[in-house]
């Protein structure tokens, strides 16, 4: 089936070339980072995780969100998702690969990465994260590939794939729960020390991932002859709406606990995020942009009139995606480190090489996504042609 | 393999004897387990303003690089204002003398070290005598331990530290870029029955070091007679660095 990715219009190859250029820029920056060390990034002794880990956290959510199309289709036999389930699975594949790459580029000694396997440490959540992410990647690759293959051959899906599909549902929940536990188990960081973090992660994931899927589906509808189906898109839009509502509720619940209990250590981090601390306002504008986008997108999504208009829906989905990327990326990470354990404020600002490496990884992710989607869509169009 | 009855009985007998001898041997030969601890007497420590004897001694001995940019800084032992070390916002009415006093901070060698628990490669571990150790050669540089440490005691080599070491001490290894490091309670000196370098360097005798398990040790005596405080005791890490005001 891979050969399907080798034929395409000029627009397809232009897009591939653009992505490859970004990949090369990112790769060169990574070589510089390998030589100079992580000192070329904006990270510091106090803010020791930055853009890389922020994007890792966010993308694990996008990967987990595939479950929102897999579950209704396989467990509730919701047929309208038949056309996009494979797309959801392939989106998960590319998101997991990006997540793993973000962890990798964040390592100070990447050549020793196999130490995680040579000296397994079950007490470390990173150990478990490695396991759940790898298995999730394999699950989605197998499921997506064999489902497509079966569709192509007009045969039922092989029997051994079925249990894997069922397994992939709780597994999706597990990857994001483990990622949340990386943070929420640390007594040192009051900002992350909340049992609500895992549920919050899931709610935001189930909003941002399907929002991205809608955006991609509408792009596909515009640039190819494949139509994912209006009803499917509207159903996913409802999922985004509910997930976003829960996400915003959870966010407010967090701030209630912090500001009503008035524990100084907890307030300091939230103040730094929402209002600024000791005159430091770095994250404040981003957070408010995120909050405002959350509410505007909710208005657009809840109102059926605006939700059913695909152009407005795309705008709302972009808002959802951007607001959660801010809220669950750097704005989740940096306030955890600020103020530091010694109550100092160190400003983190990503550097150019750091941004280029990040963009490079996203470009690789979109490259994988483009190729997988190209194959999927060609196969689906082929199947349709044979039908008629 | 063939074995006659005699040989079988001989081997069985010897093995059984061995099983009983080993615990008995351990019972009589095992020395009392040490538990290293440090007491920082702030009254003695701050006598001389801007004193850095202990810091310099430690950093020189352990090849800690001198990086001017605070972003890349590596430090094993350093000074910070009292108010920041002991909790920040809680101290609105703190006595003025104490508030601005410099307090020496270092790795606390916790009884329940959060850094050890989170390390995905066991590159950091706790020894039987309580010292929290770092293996610079196993560390993959994920910095999870830095996120987990409630005391900001860990540093990362953001760049190659070697060019920034003023004078390399050939008796202690230097580090490479991309690994985490921190105070080791001078375990290499303890092995030779020497006190940690910072303790030895302090002319005011503001640092007291010893075995918490030995009833007659200096640390036990001073902790028994004076009121001491710990950094962030509510986290349950049980630091082994005590402060006397």
Short mmCIF file of N, CA and C in Angstrom, two decimals, chain B residues 41-142:
data_model
loop_
_atom_site.label_atom_id
_atom_site.label_comp_id
_atom_site.label_asym_id
_atom_site.label_seq_id
_atom_site.Cartn_x
_atom_site.Cartn_y
_atom_site.Cartn_z
N UNK B 41 24.96 25.80 61.91
CA UNK B 41 24.68 26.74 62.99
C UNK B 41 24.74 28.15 62.43
N UNK B 42 23.56 28.73 62.21
CA UNK B 42 23.52 30.03 61.53
C UNK B 42 24.15 31.14 62.36
N UNK B 43 24.15 30.99 63.69
CA UNK B 43 24.78 32.02 64.53
C UNK B 43 26.27 32.08 64.30
N UNK B 44 26.88 30.90 64.16
CA UNK B 44 28.32 30.88 63.94
C UNK B 44 28.63 31.18 62.48
N UNK B 45 27.79 30.67 61.61
CA UNK B 45 28.05 30.76 60.17
C UNK B 45 28.12 32.18 59.65
N UNK B 46 27.22 33.04 60.11
CA UNK B 46 27.14 34.37 59.49
C UNK B 46 28.00 35.41 60.17
N UNK B 47 28.95 34.98 60.98
CA UNK B 47 29.78 35.96 61.70
C UNK B 47 30.53 36.88 60.74
N UNK B 48 31.09 36.28 59.72
CA UNK B 48 31.86 37.08 58.76
C UNK B 48 31.00 37.31 57.53
N UNK B 49 30.82 38.55 57.15
CA UNK B 49 29.96 38.86 56.00
C UNK B 49 30.61 38.41 54.69
N UNK B 50 29.80 37.80 53.85
CA UNK B 50 30.30 37.41 52.53
C UNK B 50 31.32 36.30 52.54
N UNK B 51 31.37 35.54 53.63
CA UNK B 51 32.33 34.44 53.73
C UNK B 51 31.93 33.31 52.77
N UNK B 52 32.90 32.82 52.00
CA UNK B 52 32.62 31.76 51.05
C UNK B 52 33.59 30.59 51.20
N UNK B 53 34.22 30.49 52.37
CA UNK B 53 35.26 29.47 52.55
C UNK B 53 34.76 28.07 52.21
N UNK B 54 33.59 27.73 52.76
CA UNK B 54 33.08 26.37 52.55
C UNK B 54 32.74 26.14 51.09
N UNK B 55 32.11 27.16 50.47
CA UNK B 55 31.69 27.03 49.07
C UNK B 55 32.91 26.84 48.19
N UNK B 56 33.91 27.70 48.41
CA UNK B 56 35.12 27.61 47.58
C UNK B 56 35.82 26.26 47.76
N UNK B 57 35.91 25.82 49.01
CA UNK B 57 36.59 24.55 49.27
C UNK B 57 35.89 23.41 48.53
N UNK B 58 34.57 23.38 48.64
CA UNK B 58 33.79 22.32 47.98
C UNK B 58 33.94 22.38 46.48
N UNK B 59 33.74 23.56 45.93
CA UNK B 59 33.72 23.68 44.47
C UNK B 59 35.10 23.43 43.87
N UNK B 60 36.16 23.82 44.59
CA UNK B 60 37.51 23.57 44.10
C UNK B 60 37.79 22.06 44.11
N UNK B 61 37.46 21.43 45.21
CA UNK B 61 37.73 20.00 45.37
C UNK B 61 36.99 19.15 44.34
N UNK B 62 35.74 19.54 44.05
CA UNK B 62 34.92 18.69 43.19
C UNK B 62 34.85 19.14 41.74
N UNK B 63 35.75 20.03 41.37
CA UNK B 63 35.77 20.50 39.98
C UNK B 63 34.42 21.05 39.53
N UNK B 64 33.80 21.85 40.40
CA UNK B 64 32.53 22.47 40.03
C UNK B 64 32.85 23.69 39.17
N UNK B 65 32.33 23.75 37.95
CA UNK B 65 32.69 24.86 37.06
C UNK B 65 32.17 26.20 37.57
N UNK B 66 32.86 27.24 37.18
CA UNK B 66 32.47 28.58 37.59
C UNK B 66 31.85 29.28 36.39
N UNK B 67 30.54 29.09 36.22
CA UNK B 67 29.85 29.67 35.07
C UNK B 67 29.17 30.96 35.50
N UNK B 68 29.53 32.03 34.83
CA UNK B 68 29.04 33.35 35.25
C UNK B 68 27.54 33.48 35.01
N UNK B 69 27.05 32.96 33.89
CA UNK B 69 25.65 33.09 33.53
C UNK B 69 24.77 32.24 34.46
N UNK B 70 23.86 32.87 35.22
CA UNK B 70 23.05 32.09 36.17
C UNK B 70 22.22 31.01 35.49
N UNK B 71 21.96 31.16 34.20
CA UNK B 71 21.17 30.18 33.46
C UNK B 71 21.87 28.81 33.44
N UNK B 72 23.17 28.82 33.28
CA UNK B 72 23.91 27.57 33.13
C UNK B 72 24.58 27.09 34.41
N UNK B 73 24.41 27.88 35.48
CA UNK B 73 25.10 27.65 36.75
C UNK B 73 25.07 26.20 37.26
N UNK B 74 26.22 25.80 37.82
CA UNK B 74 26.29 24.53 38.54
C UNK B 74 26.71 24.87 39.95
N UNK B 75 26.00 24.38 40.96
CA UNK B 75 26.42 24.65 42.34
C UNK B 75 26.09 23.48 43.25
N UNK B 76 27.00 23.18 44.14
CA UNK B 76 26.80 22.07 45.08
C UNK B 76 26.38 22.62 46.44
N UNK B 77 26.94 23.76 46.79
CA UNK B 77 26.63 24.38 48.07
C UNK B 77 26.67 25.89 47.82
N UNK B 78 25.66 26.60 48.30
CA UNK B 78 25.61 28.04 48.02
C UNK B 78 24.79 28.76 49.06
N UNK B 79 24.80 30.09 48.97
CA UNK B 79 24.06 30.92 49.92
C UNK B 79 22.77 31.45 49.31
N UNK B 80 21.72 31.54 50.13
CA UNK B 80 20.48 32.17 49.68
C UNK B 80 19.87 32.84 50.91
N UNK B 81 19.06 33.91 50.70
CA UNK B 81 18.46 34.60 51.85
C UNK B 81 17.54 33.69 52.65
N UNK B 82 17.57 33.84 53.97
CA UNK B 82 16.77 33.01 54.88
C UNK B 82 15.31 32.92 54.43
N UNK B 83 14.77 34.08 54.11
CA UNK B 83 13.36 34.20 53.75
C UNK B 83 13.01 33.31 52.55
N UNK B 84 13.95 33.20 51.60
CA UNK B 84 13.70 32.39 50.40
C UNK B 84 13.89 30.89 50.70
N UNK B 85 14.88 30.61 51.56
CA UNK B 85 15.16 29.20 51.87
C UNK B 85 14.02 28.59 52.68
N UNK B 86 13.53 29.37 53.63
CA UNK B 86 12.51 28.82 54.53
C UNK B 86 11.12 29.34 54.21
N UNK B 87 10.71 29.21 52.94
CA UNK B 87 9.29 29.33 52.68
C UNK B 87 8.71 30.60 52.12
N UNK B 88 9.48 31.66 51.90
CA UNK B 88 8.95 32.82 51.16
C UNK B 88 7.79 33.52 51.79
N UNK B 89 6.63 33.44 51.12
CA UNK B 89 5.49 34.29 51.45
C UNK B 89 4.99 34.14 52.89
N UNK B 90 5.24 33.02 53.51
CA UNK B 90 4.74 32.79 54.86
C UNK B 90 5.34 33.75 55.90
N UNK B 91 6.54 34.29 55.60
CA UNK B 91 7.25 35.06 56.62
C UNK B 91 7.08 36.56 56.46
N UNK B 92 5.88 37.05 56.71
CA UNK B 92 5.67 38.49 56.52
C UNK B 92 6.19 39.30 57.70
N UNK B 93 6.27 38.68 58.87
CA UNK B 93 6.68 39.45 60.05
C UNK B 93 7.98 38.91 60.63
N UNK B 94 8.81 38.38 59.76
CA UNK B 94 10.05 37.77 60.22
C UNK B 94 11.00 38.84 60.76
N UNK B 95 11.72 38.47 61.82
CA UNK B 95 12.68 39.42 62.40
C UNK B 95 13.71 39.83 61.37
N UNK B 96 13.99 41.14 61.38
CA UNK B 96 14.77 41.75 60.28
C UNK B 96 16.15 41.13 60.11
N UNK B 97 16.76 40.78 61.25
CA UNK B 97 18.12 40.22 61.18
C UNK B 97 18.10 38.89 60.44
N UNK B 98 17.13 38.08 60.82
CA UNK B 98 17.03 36.74 60.24
C UNK B 98 16.64 36.81 58.77
N UNK B 99 15.71 37.70 58.47
CA UNK B 99 15.12 37.80 57.15
C UNK B 99 16.17 37.89 56.04
N UNK B 100 17.17 38.72 56.26
CA UNK B 100 18.15 38.94 55.20
C UNK B 100 19.42 38.12 55.39
N UNK B 101 19.41 37.29 56.42
CA UNK B 101 20.62 36.51 56.68
C UNK B 101 20.84 35.47 55.57
N UNK B 102 22.11 35.32 55.21
CA UNK B 102 22.44 34.30 54.21
C UNK B 102 22.38 32.93 54.86
N UNK B 103 21.79 32.01 54.15
CA UNK B 103 21.71 30.65 54.66
C UNK B 103 22.39 29.72 53.66
N UNK B 104 23.21 28.84 54.21
CA UNK B 104 23.92 27.89 53.38
C UNK B 104 22.95 26.78 52.97
N UNK B 105 22.90 26.48 51.68
CA UNK B 105 22.04 25.37 51.25
C UNK B 105 22.84 24.38 50.41
N UNK B 106 22.44 23.12 50.51
CA UNK B 106 23.11 22.04 49.78
C UNK B 106 22.13 20.89 49.66
N UNK B 107 22.57 19.80 49.06
CA UNK B 107 21.71 18.62 48.97
C UNK B 107 21.40 18.15 50.38
N UNK B 108 20.14 17.82 50.65
CA UNK B 108 19.72 17.43 51.99
C UNK B 108 19.91 15.95 52.30
N UNK B 109 20.31 15.18 51.33
CA UNK B 109 20.48 13.74 51.51
C UNK B 109 19.30 13.16 52.30
N UNK B 110 18.13 13.32 51.68
CA UNK B 110 16.86 12.97 52.32
C UNK B 110 16.78 11.49 52.67
N UNK B 111 16.01 11.24 53.73
CA UNK B 111 15.69 9.86 54.10
C UNK B 111 14.79 9.24 53.02
N UNK B 112 13.85 10.05 52.51
CA UNK B 112 12.97 9.60 51.42
C UNK B 112 13.20 10.49 50.20
N UNK B 113 14.28 10.25 49.50
CA UNK B 113 14.63 11.18 48.42
C UNK B 113 13.72 11.07 47.19
N UNK B 114 12.97 12.12 46.87
CA UNK B 114 12.09 12.05 45.70
C UNK B 114 12.87 11.90 44.40
N UNK B 115 14.11 12.40 44.38
CA UNK B 115 14.92 12.32 43.16
C UNK B 115 15.24 10.88 42.80
N UNK B 116 15.47 10.05 43.82
CA UNK B 116 15.84 8.65 43.59
C UNK B 116 14.66 7.89 42.97
N UNK B 117 13.49 8.15 43.56
CA UNK B 117 12.29 7.46 43.11
C UNK B 117 12.01 7.70 41.63
N UNK B 118 12.23 8.94 41.15
CA UNK B 118 11.80 9.28 39.79
C UNK B 118 12.83 8.93 38.72
N UNK B 119 14.07 8.67 39.11
CA UNK B 119 15.13 8.45 38.11
C UNK B 119 14.83 7.21 37.26
N UNK B 120 14.74 7.35 35.93
CA UNK B 120 14.38 6.19 35.10
C UNK B 120 15.53 5.22 34.84
N UNK B 121 16.74 5.54 35.28
CA UNK B 121 17.87 4.64 35.00
C UNK B 121 18.64 4.25 36.26
N UNK B 122 18.12 4.59 37.42
CA UNK B 122 18.81 4.33 38.69
C UNK B 122 20.19 5.00 38.71
N UNK B 123 20.31 6.14 38.01
CA UNK B 123 21.58 6.86 38.01
C UNK B 123 21.78 7.60 39.33
N UNK B 124 20.70 7.76 40.08
CA UNK B 124 20.83 8.34 41.42
C UNK B 124 20.22 7.35 42.40
N UNK B 125 20.91 7.14 43.52
CA UNK B 125 20.43 6.15 44.49
C UNK B 125 20.87 6.55 45.88
N UNK B 126 20.26 5.89 46.88
CA UNK B 126 20.60 6.21 48.27
C UNK B 126 21.45 5.09 48.85
N UNK B 127 22.58 5.47 49.44
CA UNK B 127 23.44 4.46 50.05
C UNK B 127 22.90 4.07 51.42
N UNK B 128 23.45 2.99 51.97
CA UNK B 128 22.99 2.52 53.28
C UNK B 128 23.24 3.56 54.37
N UNK B 129 24.29 4.38 54.19
CA UNK B 129 24.58 5.40 55.20
C UNK B 129 23.81 6.69 54.93
N UNK B 130 22.87 6.66 53.96
CA UNK B 130 21.99 7.80 53.74
C UNK B 130 22.45 8.79 52.69
N UNK B 131 23.65 8.62 52.17
CA UNK B 131 24.11 9.57 51.15
C UNK B 131 23.42 9.30 49.82
N UNK B 132 22.89 10.35 49.22
CA UNK B 132 22.24 10.20 47.93
C UNK B 132 23.29 10.43 46.85
N UNK B 133 23.55 9.39 46.08
CA UNK B 133 24.67 9.39 45.14
C UNK B 133 24.20 9.62 43.70
N UNK B 134 25.12 10.04 42.87
CA UNK B 134 24.87 10.26 41.44
C UNK B 134 25.89 9.47 40.63
N UNK B 135 25.42 8.74 39.63
CA UNK B 135 26.33 8.10 38.69
C UNK B 135 26.32 8.93 37.41
N UNK B 136 27.38 9.72 37.21
CA UNK B 136 27.42 10.62 36.05
C UNK B 136 27.47 9.85 34.75
N UNK B 137 27.87 8.59 34.81
CA UNK B 137 28.01 7.83 33.58
C UNK B 137 26.74 7.10 33.17
N UNK B 138 25.81 7.03 34.09
CA UNK B 138 24.57 6.37 33.74
C UNK B 138 23.46 7.37 33.43
N UNK B 139 23.62 8.59 33.93
CA UNK B 139 22.59 9.63 33.78
C UNK B 139 22.33 9.92 32.30
N UNK B 140 21.05 9.90 31.89
CA UNK B 140 20.72 10.21 30.50
C UNK B 140 20.35 11.68 30.33
N UNK B 141 20.31 12.41 31.44
CA UNK B 141 20.05 13.85 31.34
C UNK B 141 18.60 14.20 31.10
N UNK B 142 17.66 13.42 31.67
CA UNK B 142 16.24 13.74 31.48
C UNK B 142 15.77 14.83 32.43
#
